[in-house]
Amino acid sequence: MVKIIFRHLMIFLSCLYLITAGCSSSQDANFSEPRWAKKYLIGTYYYLWYPGNWREGYINGRLLPQQLPALGQYDSSDLKTIEQHIAWSSQYGIDFWAISWWPDHPELDKIIREKILKAKNINDIKFCIFYESAGLGLKEDRIVFTSDKSEKLLSDFKFLAKNYFSHPSYLKINERPVVIIYLTRTFIGDYPEAISKLRKSLQEMGFNPFLIGDEIFWYVMRPNPLPPSPHPEMNRIKLFDGITAYNMYNWAKPKQMGYGNQSTFLSEVQGRYREYQLAIDKKIKLIPSTIPGYNDRGVRLSDNHPVIPRRFDPGGEEGSFFVQALKQTVLPFLDREMPMTLITSFNEWNEGTQIEPTRETNVTSQDHSPTKTDYTQGYAYQGYGEKYLSILQNTFMAVSGQVMDEQGGIPLTKVDLRVFQGETLLATALSDSRGFYNLSRLNLPPGHYEVRANTPGYQEIRTGIRVDANKKAPLILEMKKK
């Protein structure tokens, strides 16, 4: 959470660094400062490989009884499923999806272009491409850039630019389309020239991409014949505009496994983020990420990977690890000028990192294995409903609710919501297609504020609200017609 003493600095910087991720665009010359108020930018990885990957196996499907997704074992191409995923994301404050995109998988690309982009509520969310570079050819933890791979990378990015970058819902930072590239930490060979050609080619198409590399991990690759390094590879990092970690889980580090209060996982992730934060140029943005837990035994039981359970301690609540992970490894490392984070994941069920809602069930530690615990390792799991989305919302949002017509109870879309302290504007939002809104707590430390709501044809609403430190303030607004 941003300290009060930094608030005015943050407000000033927000005028300089605008993140185009759904903020209100209206202006008012009577507002003292600022005309744009900065917010957290919350993203989550989104996958398109269902129903095929349900058959691969996942921990929730191995439990006794099963803990299924709230929508069941859905088809990623189902439009109603996509629209519900967008609705949940918008309601709980997820700003954008980083959508998994694989080279040479036209069936997945087709889902994005013909289904996601045609969803009736697509304007409620932003999206960017998560480029799965393993599709270029990953061998022995390395992607060796040859001329063929370089040409393939360039061809793919030209395709992405042509088909996605101009879409009104595509995520842009300072008008620059964002692409997150998986496993850049494995790149060796002629990748510098490949990325240089990529940038030049896209600029000729009218785009200056904001490239985020998956660079942060426990070891990264260096040019042959050098062995992997535990430290930042600066010659590669300098090619990107931002860096992140897709997932810091590493089964080879046993002290990081198990309950969070008994393991070194969070403290060691803090140390690694701190090392990268100190090493990189200030122009390169560090984008912290985290997981709600990890269990891939449902799909890779023979690998015998240990579990990071979703409870922080043996007596903890469902989701308590996620709460601590956000507090310890995300909030302290958010860039002050670009406070962006990525959550792994919305719906990667195979590795047990999803925050997508489930059907609610009782707690169980048993599974469909001969020992009853081969998949769970004895850790408790619960059908959690929308709990993880609520945790995310409470962490990053100060005020959330819905705007409706007073007479008919009809949700009102594109209502301009603003938070003031006196006449100082501190936060803005627009209500979505179902009337839901979220006001970021970035510039709203605990205290009293005024919320103002305006939309054509309705009387302005002004109401006081108290912001608490650990839980968002719910506020339902009913507007009267003029």
GROMACS .gro file of C-alpha atoms in nm:
model
  482
    1MET     CA    1   0.000   0.000   0.000
    2VAL     CA    2   0.126   0.346  -0.083
    3LYS     CA    3   0.214   0.550   0.223
    4ILE     CA    4   0.041   0.884   0.279
    5ILE     CA    5   0.369   1.073   0.261
    6PHE     CA    6   0.409   0.960  -0.101
    7ARG     CA    7   0.058   1.053  -0.210
    8HIS     CA    8   0.123   1.395  -0.364
    9LEU     CA    9   0.432   1.265  -0.544
   10MET     CA   10   0.225   0.981  -0.687
   11ILE     CA   11  -0.045   1.224  -0.802
   12PHE     CA   12   0.211   1.439  -0.983
   13LEU     CA   13   0.367   1.138  -1.152
   14SER     CA   14   0.027   1.019  -1.267
   15CYS     CA   15   0.001   1.322  -1.492
   16LEU     CA   16   0.328   1.220  -1.654
   17TYR     CA   17   0.267   0.848  -1.691
   18LEU     CA   18  -0.080   0.756  -1.800
   19ILE     CA   19  -0.177   0.394  -1.822
   20THR     CA   20  -0.455   0.347  -2.074
   21ALA     CA   21  -0.644   0.074  -1.898
   22GLY     CA   22  -1.000   0.185  -1.855
   23CYS     CA   23  -0.969   0.519  -1.671
   24SER     CA   24  -1.235   0.788  -1.715
   25SER     CA   25  -1.155   1.026  -1.999
   26SER     CA   26  -1.372   1.320  -1.901
   27GLN     CA   27  -1.217   1.649  -1.793
   28ASP     CA   28  -1.325   1.933  -1.563
   29ALA     CA   29  -1.131   2.258  -1.539
   30ASN     CA   30  -1.260   2.316  -1.186
   31PHE     CA   31  -1.075   2.014  -1.047
   32SER     CA   32  -0.762   2.132  -0.870
   33GLU     CA   33  -0.546   1.822  -0.933
   34PRO     CA   34  -0.496   1.596  -1.114
   35ARG     CA   35  -0.716   1.553  -1.419
   36TRP     CA   36  -0.605   1.191  -1.439
   37ALA     CA   37  -0.564   0.986  -1.124
   38LYS     CA   38  -0.338   0.683  -1.140
   39LYS     CA   39  -0.446   0.333  -1.044
   40TYR     CA   40  -0.311  -0.014  -0.997
   41LEU     CA   41  -0.304  -0.213  -1.320
   42ILE     CA   42  -0.403  -0.573  -1.248
   43GLY     CA   43  -0.354  -0.848  -1.504
   44THR     CA   44  -0.393  -1.223  -1.503
   45TYR     CA   45  -0.286  -1.497  -1.743
   46TYR     CA   46  -0.570  -1.648  -1.944
   47TYR     CA   47  -0.565  -1.986  -2.122
   48LEU     CA   48  -0.765  -2.122  -2.416
   49TRP     CA   49  -0.683  -2.493  -2.413
   50TYR     CA   50  -1.005  -2.639  -2.277
   51PRO     CA   51  -1.172  -2.890  -2.301
   52GLY     CA   52  -0.855  -3.070  -2.411
   53ASN     CA   53  -0.659  -2.992  -2.096
   54TRP     CA   54  -0.935  -3.111  -1.864
   55ARG     CA   55  -0.852  -3.460  -1.987
   56GLU     CA   56  -0.484  -3.406  -1.899
   57GLY     CA   57  -0.581  -3.387  -1.532
   58TYR     CA   58  -0.586  -3.122  -1.258
   59ILE     CA   59  -0.581  -3.134  -0.880
   60ASN     CA   60  -0.938  -3.009  -0.828
   61GLY     CA   61  -1.069  -3.282  -1.056
   62ARG     CA   62  -0.874  -3.549  -0.863
   63LEU     CA   63  -1.020  -3.454  -0.526
   64LEU     CA   64  -1.272  -3.659  -0.332
   65PRO     CA   65  -1.524  -3.508  -0.390
   66GLN     CA   66  -1.429  -3.309  -0.698
   67GLN     CA   67  -1.406  -2.929  -0.680
   68LEU     CA   68  -1.510  -2.828  -1.030
   69PRO     CA   69  -1.502  -2.485  -1.193
   70ALA     CA   70  -1.818  -2.286  -1.128
   71LEU     CA   71  -1.897  -2.319  -1.500
   72GLY     CA   72  -1.809  -2.688  -1.509
   73GLN     CA   73  -1.546  -2.833  -1.742
   74TYR     CA   74  -1.611  -2.576  -2.010
   75ASP     CA   75  -1.503  -2.528  -2.370
   76SER     CA   76  -1.273  -2.225  -2.412
   77SER     CA   77  -1.447  -2.139  -2.739
   78ASP     CA   78  -1.789  -2.112  -2.576
   79LEU     CA   79  -1.899  -1.748  -2.601
   80LYS     CA   80  -2.113  -1.754  -2.286
   81THR     CA   81  -1.816  -1.889  -2.089
   82ILE     CA   82  -1.592  -1.611  -2.222
   83GLU     CA   83  -1.850  -1.346  -2.139
   84GLN     CA   84  -1.886  -1.478  -1.785
   85HIS     CA   85  -1.508  -1.475  -1.741
   86ILE     CA   86  -1.501  -1.113  -1.858
   87ALA     CA   87  -1.790  -1.027  -1.626
   88TRP     CA   88  -1.613  -1.176  -1.323
   89SER     CA   89  -1.287  -1.006  -1.414
   90SER     CA   90  -1.446  -0.665  -1.455
   91GLN     CA   91  -1.661  -0.694  -1.144
   92TYR     CA   92  -1.363  -0.778  -0.922
   93GLY     CA   93  -1.113  -0.532  -1.066
   94ILE     CA   94  -0.899  -0.733  -1.309
   95ASP     CA   95  -0.798  -0.479  -1.573
   96PHE     CA   96  -0.661  -0.710  -1.840
   97TRP     CA   97  -0.596  -1.065  -1.951
   98ALA     CA   98  -0.259  -1.176  -2.082
   99ILE     CA   99  -0.396  -1.429  -2.331
  100SER     CA  100  -0.179  -1.731  -2.409
  101TRP     CA  101  -0.086  -1.730  -2.780
  102TRP     CA  102   0.115  -2.015  -2.930
  103PRO     CA  103   0.304  -2.006  -3.261
  104ASP     CA  104   0.145  -2.236  -3.520
  105HIS     CA  105  -0.175  -2.294  -3.322
  106PRO     CA  106  -0.440  -2.132  -3.542
  107GLU     CA  107  -0.719  -2.300  -3.347
  108LEU     CA  108  -0.628  -2.093  -3.038
  109ASP     CA  109  -0.586  -1.773  -3.236
  110LYS     CA  110  -0.930  -1.836  -3.384
  111ILE     CA  111  -1.083  -1.836  -3.034
  112ILE     CA  112  -0.938  -1.492  -2.965
  113ARG     CA  113  -1.040  -1.334  -3.293
  114GLU     CA  114  -1.378  -1.500  -3.346
  115LYS     CA  115  -1.498  -1.538  -2.987
  116ILE     CA  116  -1.318  -1.321  -2.728
  117LEU     CA  117  -1.310  -1.009  -2.945
  118LYS     CA  118  -1.677  -1.059  -3.033
  119ALA     CA  119  -1.795  -1.097  -2.673
  120LYS     CA  120  -2.074  -0.851  -2.598
  121ASN     CA  121  -1.883  -0.720  -2.295
  122ILE     CA  122  -1.531  -0.709  -2.445
  123ASN     CA  123  -1.521  -0.334  -2.379
  124ASP     CA  124  -1.526  -0.410  -2.005
  125ILE     CA  125  -1.170  -0.544  -2.010
  126LYS     CA  126  -0.834  -0.499  -2.179
  127PHE     CA  127  -0.623  -0.781  -2.320
  128CYS     CA  128  -0.269  -0.833  -2.441
  129ILE     CA  129  -0.085  -1.123  -2.599
  130PHE     CA  130   0.121  -1.360  -2.385
  131TYR     CA  131   0.359  -1.494  -2.648
  132GLU     CA  132   0.447  -1.857  -2.573
  133SER     CA  133   0.804  -1.856  -2.699
  134ALA     CA  134   0.849  -2.224  -2.612
  135GLY     CA  135   0.666  -2.281  -2.939
  136LEU     CA  136   0.979  -2.162  -3.120
  137GLY     CA  137   1.163  -2.468  -2.988
  138LEU     CA  138   1.272  -2.515  -2.626
  139LYS     CA  139   1.546  -2.775  -2.572
  140GLU     CA  140   1.742  -2.837  -2.254
  141ASP     CA  141   1.598  -2.522  -2.096
  142ARG     CA  142   1.719  -2.307  -2.386
  143ILE     CA  143   1.570  -2.139  -2.690
  144VAL     CA  144   1.862  -2.100  -2.931
  145PHE     CA  145   1.793  -1.821  -3.179
  146THR     CA  146   1.892  -1.914  -3.532
  147SER     CA  147   1.792  -1.727  -3.845
  148ASP     CA  148   1.486  -1.952  -3.879
  149LYS     CA  149   1.365  -1.879  -3.526
  150SER     CA  150   1.429  -1.508  -3.571
  151GLU     CA  151   1.222  -1.503  -3.888
  152LYS     CA  152   0.945  -1.696  -3.717
  153LEU     CA  153   0.940  -1.452  -3.425
  154LEU     CA  154   0.922  -1.158  -3.665
  155SER     CA  155   0.646  -1.320  -3.870
  156ASP     CA  156   0.441  -1.393  -3.557
  157PHE     CA  157   0.471  -1.037  -3.427
  158LYS     CA  158   0.372  -0.890  -3.763
  159PHE     CA  159   0.062  -1.110  -3.749
  160LEU     CA  160  -0.015  -0.997  -3.394
  161ALA     CA  161   0.031  -0.632  -3.485
  162LYS     CA  162  -0.194  -0.661  -3.789
  163ASN     CA  163  -0.473  -0.851  -3.612
  164TYR     CA  164  -0.471  -0.723  -3.254
  165PHE     CA  165  -0.276  -0.408  -3.174
  166SER     CA  166  -0.536  -0.167  -3.315
  167HIS     CA  167  -0.828  -0.323  -3.132
  168PRO     CA  168  -0.982  -0.072  -2.886
  169SER     CA  169  -0.952  -0.323  -2.600
  170TYR     CA  170  -0.586  -0.402  -2.661
  171LEU     CA  171  -0.375  -0.302  -2.360
  172LYS     CA  172  -0.148  -0.006  -2.426
  173ILE     CA  173   0.096   0.174  -2.200
  174ASN     CA  174   0.151   0.530  -2.321
  175GLU     CA  175  -0.007   0.426  -2.652
  176ARG     CA  176   0.236   0.135  -2.685
  177PRO     CA  177   0.078  -0.212  -2.734
  178VAL     CA  178   0.192  -0.454  -2.464
  179VAL     CA  179   0.324  -0.803  -2.537
  180ILE     CA  180   0.450  -1.036  -2.263
  181ILE     CA  181   0.705  -1.288  -2.385
  182TYR     CA  182   0.735  -1.618  -2.199
  183LEU     CA  183   1.074  -1.769  -2.110
  184THR     CA  184   1.294  -1.489  -2.239
  185ARG     CA  185   1.533  -1.598  -1.962
  186THR     CA  186   1.611  -1.902  -2.179
  187PHE     CA  187   1.705  -1.703  -2.491
  188ILE     CA  188   2.055  -1.752  -2.630
  189GLY     CA  189   2.200  -1.712  -2.978
  190ASP     CA  190   2.104  -1.427  -3.212
  191TYR     CA  191   1.806  -1.304  -3.008
  192PRO     CA  192   1.935  -0.941  -2.977
  193GLU     CA  193   1.925  -0.898  -3.353
  194ALA     CA  194   1.587  -1.073  -3.369
  195ILE     CA  195   1.432  -0.833  -3.117
  196SER     CA  196   1.593  -0.534  -3.287
  197LYS     CA  197   1.446  -0.638  -3.623
  198LEU     CA  198   1.111  -0.700  -3.457
  199ARG     CA  199   1.100  -0.348  -3.312
  200LYS     CA  200   1.208  -0.187  -3.639
  201SER     CA  201   0.954  -0.381  -3.842
  202LEU     CA  202   0.666  -0.298  -3.606
  203GLN     CA  203   0.762   0.068  -3.605
  204GLU     CA  204   0.731   0.063  -3.984
  205MET     CA  205   0.377  -0.066  -3.928
  206GLY     CA  206   0.308   0.225  -3.691
  207PHE     CA  207   0.358   0.046  -3.358
  208ASN     CA  208   0.613   0.092  -3.081
  209PRO     CA  209   0.559  -0.223  -2.872
  210PHE     CA  210   0.602  -0.233  -2.495
  211LEU     CA  211   0.779  -0.568  -2.454
  212ILE     CA  212   0.779  -0.744  -2.118
  213GLY     CA  213   1.028  -1.026  -2.076
  214ASP     CA  214   0.987  -1.327  -1.847
  215GLU     CA  215   1.334  -1.277  -1.700
  216ILE     CA  216   1.309  -1.323  -1.324
  217PHE     CA  217   1.382  -1.671  -1.192
  218TRP     CA  218   1.628  -1.865  -0.977
  219TYR     CA  219   1.860  -1.925  -1.271
  220VAL     CA  220   1.878  -1.775  -1.620
  221MET     CA  221   2.061  -1.875  -1.934
  222ARG     CA  222   2.378  -1.712  -2.063
  223PRO     CA  223   2.560  -1.746  -2.396
  224ASN     CA  224   2.727  -2.081  -2.460
  225PRO     CA  225   2.948  -2.218  -2.316
  226LEU     CA  226   2.868  -2.027  -1.994
  227PRO     CA  227   2.656  -2.212  -1.737
  228PRO     CA  228   2.321  -2.077  -1.611
  229SER     CA  229   2.350  -1.783  -1.373
  230PRO     CA  230   2.154  -1.705  -1.054
  231HIS     CA  231   2.186  -1.332  -1.127
  232PRO     CA  232   2.016  -1.093  -1.371
  233GLU     CA  233   2.140  -1.123  -1.729
  234MET     CA  234   2.162  -0.752  -1.803
  235ASN     CA  235   2.259  -0.784  -2.169
  236ARG     CA  236   1.925  -0.951  -2.233
  237ILE     CA  237   1.715  -0.747  -1.990
  238LYS     CA  238   1.812  -0.419  -2.156
  239LEU     CA  239   1.626  -0.530  -2.470
  240PHE     CA  240   1.290  -0.509  -2.289
  241ASP     CA  241   1.069  -0.233  -2.153
  242GLY     CA  242   0.966  -0.437  -1.852
  243ILE     CA  243   1.050  -0.765  -1.683
  244THR     CA  244   0.844  -1.009  -1.481
  245ALA     CA  245   0.839  -1.366  -1.349
  246TYR     CA  246   0.572  -1.595  -1.486
  247ASN     CA  247   0.600  -1.828  -1.187
  248MET     CA  248   0.872  -1.849  -0.921
  249TYR     CA  249   0.782  -2.207  -0.825
  250ASN     CA  250   1.083  -2.439  -0.855
  251TRP     CA  251   1.039  -2.799  -0.744
  252ALA     CA  252   1.418  -2.831  -0.699
  253LYS     CA  253   1.410  -2.598  -0.397
  254PRO     CA  254   1.262  -2.813  -0.118
  255LYS     CA  255   1.285  -2.540   0.148
  256GLN     CA  256   1.040  -2.334  -0.057
  257MET     CA  257   0.773  -2.604  -0.056
  258GLY     CA  258   0.490  -2.665   0.189
  259TYR     CA  259   0.303  -2.418   0.407
  260GLY     CA  260   0.407  -2.060   0.351
  261ASN     CA  261   0.470  -1.989   0.720
  262GLN     CA  262   0.714  -2.280   0.736
  263SER     CA  263   0.889  -2.236   0.401
  264THR     CA  264   1.134  -1.988   0.253
  265PHE     CA  265   0.935  -1.930  -0.065
  266LEU     CA  266   0.802  -1.580   0.000
  267SER     CA  267   1.118  -1.449   0.165
  268GLU     CA  268   1.337  -1.583  -0.116
  269VAL     CA  269   1.107  -1.438  -0.382
  270GLN     CA  270   1.136  -1.104  -0.202
  271GLY     CA  271   1.514  -1.132  -0.217
  272ARG     CA  272   1.513  -1.217  -0.585
  273TYR     CA  273   1.278  -0.932  -0.675
  274ARG     CA  274   1.493  -0.694  -0.472
  275GLU     CA  275   1.806  -0.807  -0.658
  276TYR     CA  276   1.645  -0.742  -0.996
  277GLN     CA  277   1.494  -0.414  -0.878
  278LEU     CA  278   1.837  -0.284  -0.782
  279ALA     CA  279   2.006  -0.415  -1.097
  280ILE     CA  280   1.782  -0.279  -1.371
  281ASP     CA  281   1.780   0.067  -1.523
  282LYS     CA  282   1.496   0.282  -1.391
  283LYS     CA  283   1.352   0.301  -1.743
  284ILE     CA  284   1.286  -0.075  -1.730
  285LYS     CA  285   0.979  -0.157  -1.525
  286LEU     CA  286   0.968  -0.448  -1.282
  287ILE     CA  287   0.626  -0.612  -1.281
  288PRO     CA  288   0.589  -0.841  -0.979
  289SER     CA  289   0.372  -1.149  -1.003
  290THR     CA  290   0.251  -1.418  -0.768
  291ILE     CA  291   0.056  -1.741  -0.743
  292PRO     CA  292  -0.229  -1.850  -0.511
  293GLY     CA  293  -0.054  -2.185  -0.458
  294TYR     CA  294   0.085  -2.461  -0.677
  295ASN     CA  295  -0.004  -2.826  -0.736
  296ASP     CA  296   0.065  -2.992  -1.072
  297ARG     CA  297   0.034  -3.346  -0.937
  298GLY     CA  298  -0.304  -3.381  -1.105
  299VAL     CA  299  -0.131  -3.368  -1.443
  300ARG     CA  300   0.230  -3.473  -1.363
  301LEU     CA  301   0.203  -3.719  -1.074
  302SER     CA  302   0.498  -3.927  -1.196
  303ASP     CA  303   0.724  -3.619  -1.165
  304ASN     CA  304   0.643  -3.612  -0.791
  305HIS     CA  305   0.663  -3.233  -0.764
  306PRO     CA  306   0.598  -3.101  -0.412
  307VAL     CA  307   0.303  -2.875  -0.335
  308ILE     CA  308   0.271  -2.515  -0.223
  309PRO     CA  309  -0.071  -2.528  -0.053
  310ARG     CA  310  -0.327  -2.251  -0.069
  311ARG     CA  311  -0.337  -2.219   0.310
  312PHE     CA  312  -0.053  -2.019   0.463
  313ASP     CA  313  -0.035  -2.239   0.773
  314PRO     CA  314  -0.194  -2.566   0.890
  315GLY     CA  315  -0.481  -2.383   1.062
  316GLY     CA  316  -0.516  -2.110   0.802
  317GLU     CA  317  -0.812  -2.025   0.585
  318GLU     CA  318  -0.852  -2.109   0.220
  319GLY     CA  319  -0.673  -1.833   0.028
  320SER     CA  320  -0.451  -1.723   0.317
  321PHE     CA  321  -0.133  -1.800   0.119
  322PHE     CA  322  -0.256  -1.573  -0.162
  323VAL     CA  323  -0.320  -1.292   0.087
  324GLN     CA  324   0.035  -1.316   0.219
  325ALA     CA  325   0.188  -1.353  -0.126
  326LEU     CA  326   0.022  -1.031  -0.242
  327LYS     CA  327   0.132  -0.846   0.070
  328GLN     CA  328   0.489  -0.973   0.073
  329THR     CA  329   0.588  -1.020  -0.291
  330VAL     CA  330   0.366  -0.786  -0.494
  331LEU     CA  331   0.275  -0.467  -0.309
  332PRO     CA  332   0.632  -0.383  -0.194
  333PHE     CA  333   0.772  -0.420  -0.547
  334LEU     CA  334   0.520  -0.230  -0.758
  335ASP     CA  335   0.682   0.035  -0.974
  336ARG     CA  336   0.584   0.381  -0.849
  337GLU     CA  337   0.535   0.518  -1.199
  338MET     CA  338   0.370   0.207  -1.342
  339PRO     CA  339   0.212   0.003  -1.059
  340MET     CA  340   0.134  -0.308  -1.262
  341THR     CA  341   0.112  -0.668  -1.145
  342LEU     CA  342   0.038  -1.006  -1.303
  343ILE     CA  343  -0.142  -1.291  -1.131
  344THR     CA  344  -0.059  -1.647  -1.235
  345SER     CA  345  -0.328  -1.733  -1.324
  346PHE     CA  346  -0.696  -1.688  -1.407
  347ASN     CA  347  -0.747  -2.043  -1.534
  348GLU     CA  348  -0.432  -2.257  -1.545
  349TRP     CA  349  -0.608  -2.546  -1.371
  350ASN     CA  350  -0.348  -2.810  -1.462
  351GLU     CA  351  -0.082  -2.649  -1.241
  352GLY     CA  352  -0.331  -2.550  -0.972
  353THR     CA  353  -0.264  -2.176  -0.998
  354GLN     CA  354  -0.615  -2.067  -1.100
  355ILE     CA  355  -0.822  -1.799  -0.925
  356GLU     CA  356  -1.125  -1.864  -1.146
  357PRO     CA  357  -1.435  -1.935  -0.931
  358THR     CA  358  -1.522  -2.291  -0.834
  359ARG     CA  359  -1.837  -2.455  -0.714
  360GLU     CA  360  -1.845  -2.428  -0.336
  361THR     CA  361  -1.768  -2.752  -0.149
  362ASN     CA  362  -1.653  -2.863   0.193
  363VAL     CA  363  -1.288  -2.896   0.287
  364THR     CA  364  -1.112  -3.218   0.186
  365SER     CA  365  -0.758  -3.352   0.178
  366GLN     CA  366  -0.852  -3.680   0.011
  367ASP     CA  367  -0.826  -3.768  -0.356
  368HIS     CA  368  -0.895  -4.048  -0.605
  369SER     CA  369  -0.563  -4.230  -0.552
  370PRO     CA  370  -0.490  -4.563  -0.379
  371THR     CA  371  -0.351  -4.380  -0.074
  372LYS     CA  372  -0.619  -4.108  -0.089
  373THR     CA  373  -0.342  -3.844  -0.068
  374ASP     CA  374  -0.112  -3.901  -0.367
  375TYR     CA  375  -0.242  -3.586  -0.535
  376THR     CA  376  -0.302  -3.362  -0.232
  377GLN     CA  377   0.003  -3.468  -0.025
  378GLY     CA  378  -0.238  -3.436   0.267
  379TYR     CA  379  -0.303  -3.063   0.220
  380ALA     CA  380  -0.659  -2.932   0.249
  381TYR     CA  381  -0.857  -2.802  -0.048
  382GLN     CA  382  -1.194  -2.632  -0.057
  383GLY     CA  383  -1.439  -2.534  -0.327
  384TYR     CA  384  -1.384  -2.163  -0.276
  385GLY     CA  385  -1.646  -1.993  -0.492
  386GLU     CA  386  -1.533  -1.638  -0.579
  387LYS     CA  387  -1.299  -1.607  -0.280
  388TYR     CA  388  -0.976  -1.548  -0.473
  389LEU     CA  389  -1.133  -1.274  -0.682
  390SER     CA  390  -1.251  -1.114  -0.357
  391ILE     CA  391  -0.899  -1.133  -0.211
  392LEU     CA  392  -0.762  -0.960  -0.519
  393GLN     CA  393  -1.031  -0.692  -0.500
  394ASN     CA  394  -0.981  -0.625  -0.129
  395THR     CA  395  -0.606  -0.592  -0.182
  396PHE     CA  396  -0.614  -0.339  -0.465
  397MET     CA  397  -0.953  -0.166  -0.448
  398ALA     CA  398  -1.069   0.092  -0.194
  399VAL     CA  399  -1.432   0.121  -0.303
  400SER     CA  400  -1.636  -0.117  -0.519
  401GLY     CA  401  -1.999  -0.152  -0.605
  402GLN     CA  402  -2.268  -0.109  -0.866
  403VAL     CA  403  -2.455   0.187  -1.016
  404MET     CA  404  -2.824   0.147  -1.097
  405ASP     CA  405  -3.129   0.346  -1.202
  406GLU     CA  406  -3.329   0.424  -0.888
  407GLN     CA  407  -3.667   0.344  -1.043
  408GLY     CA  408  -3.614   0.029  -1.243
  409GLY     CA  409  -3.300  -0.112  -1.083
  410ILE     CA  410  -3.139  -0.117  -1.428
  411PRO     CA  411  -2.756  -0.121  -1.422
  412LEU     CA  412  -2.604   0.200  -1.559
  413THR     CA  413  -2.297   0.174  -1.779
  414LYS     CA  414  -2.017   0.429  -1.831
  415VAL     CA  415  -2.107   0.626  -1.520
  416ASP     CA  416  -1.819   0.860  -1.435
  417LEU     CA  417  -1.710   0.793  -1.075
  418ARG     CA  418  -1.455   1.008  -0.896
  419VAL     CA  419  -1.313   1.018  -0.546
  420PHE     CA  420  -1.222   1.349  -0.386
  421GLN     CA  421  -1.066   1.476  -0.069
  422GLY     CA  422  -1.180   1.835  -0.060
  423GLU     CA  423  -1.150   1.936  -0.425
  424THR     CA  424  -0.848   1.713  -0.491
  425LEU     CA  425  -0.927   1.432  -0.731
  426LEU     CA  426  -0.763   1.107  -0.620
  427ALA     CA  427  -0.925   0.823  -0.815
  428THR     CA  428  -1.151   0.769  -1.116
  429ALA     CA  429  -1.345   0.482  -1.272
  430LEU     CA  430  -1.620   0.406  -1.520
  431SER     CA  431  -1.897   0.157  -1.448
  432ASP     CA  432  -1.898  -0.146  -1.676
  433SER     CA  433  -2.176  -0.294  -1.888
  434ARG     CA  434  -2.344  -0.437  -1.577
  435GLY     CA  435  -2.295  -0.121  -1.372
  436PHE     CA  436  -2.005  -0.255  -1.164
  437TYR     CA  437  -1.708  -0.033  -1.079
  438ASN     CA  438  -1.384  -0.041  -0.881
  439LEU     CA  439  -1.192   0.255  -0.737
  440SER     CA  440  -0.824   0.183  -0.683
  441ARG     CA  441  -0.676   0.227  -0.337
  442LEU     CA  442  -0.342   0.343  -0.481
  443ASN     CA  443  -0.399   0.707  -0.382
  444LEU     CA  444  -0.661   0.629  -0.115
  445PRO     CA  445  -0.501   0.538   0.219
  446PRO     CA  446  -0.741   0.472   0.509
  447GLY     CA  447  -0.960   0.775   0.572
  448HIS     CA  448  -1.274   0.962   0.470
  449TYR     CA  449  -1.348   1.066   0.111
  450GLU     CA  450  -1.629   1.182  -0.113
  451VAL     CA  451  -1.749   0.979  -0.411
  452ARG     CA  452  -1.918   1.165  -0.697
  453ALA     CA  453  -2.112   0.989  -0.973
  454ASN     CA  454  -2.220   1.155  -1.299
  455THR     CA  455  -2.384   1.037  -1.619
  456PRO     CA  456  -2.597   1.219  -1.879
  457GLY     CA  457  -2.968   1.234  -1.796
  458TYR     CA  458  -2.923   1.168  -1.423
  459GLN     CA  459  -2.872   1.382  -1.116
  460GLU     CA  460  -2.522   1.386  -0.972
  461ILE     CA  461  -2.464   1.176  -0.660
  462ARG     CA  462  -2.224   1.288  -0.389
  463THR     CA  463  -2.171   1.064  -0.089
  464GLY     CA  464  -1.912   1.017   0.182
  465ILE     CA  465  -1.721   0.692   0.221
  466ARG     CA  466  -1.469   0.554   0.467
  467VAL     CA  467  -1.178   0.356   0.325
  468ASP     CA  468  -1.031   0.079   0.540
  469ALA     CA  469  -0.686  -0.075   0.509
  470ASN     CA  470  -0.766  -0.440   0.442
  471LYS     CA  471  -1.115  -0.455   0.293
  472LYS     CA  472  -1.281  -0.261   0.015
  473ALA     CA  473  -1.577  -0.040   0.104
  474PRO     CA  474  -1.895  -0.158  -0.072
  475LEU     CA  475  -2.104   0.122  -0.222
  476ILE     CA  476  -2.424   0.071  -0.421
  477LEU     CA  477  -2.538   0.388  -0.597
  478GLU     CA  478  -2.896   0.448  -0.717
  479MET     CA  479  -2.924   0.744  -0.953
  480LYS     CA  480  -3.233   0.959  -1.013
  481LYS     CA  481  -3.327   1.080  -1.359
  482LYS     CA  482  -3.331   1.456  -1.409
   0.00000   0.00000   0.00000
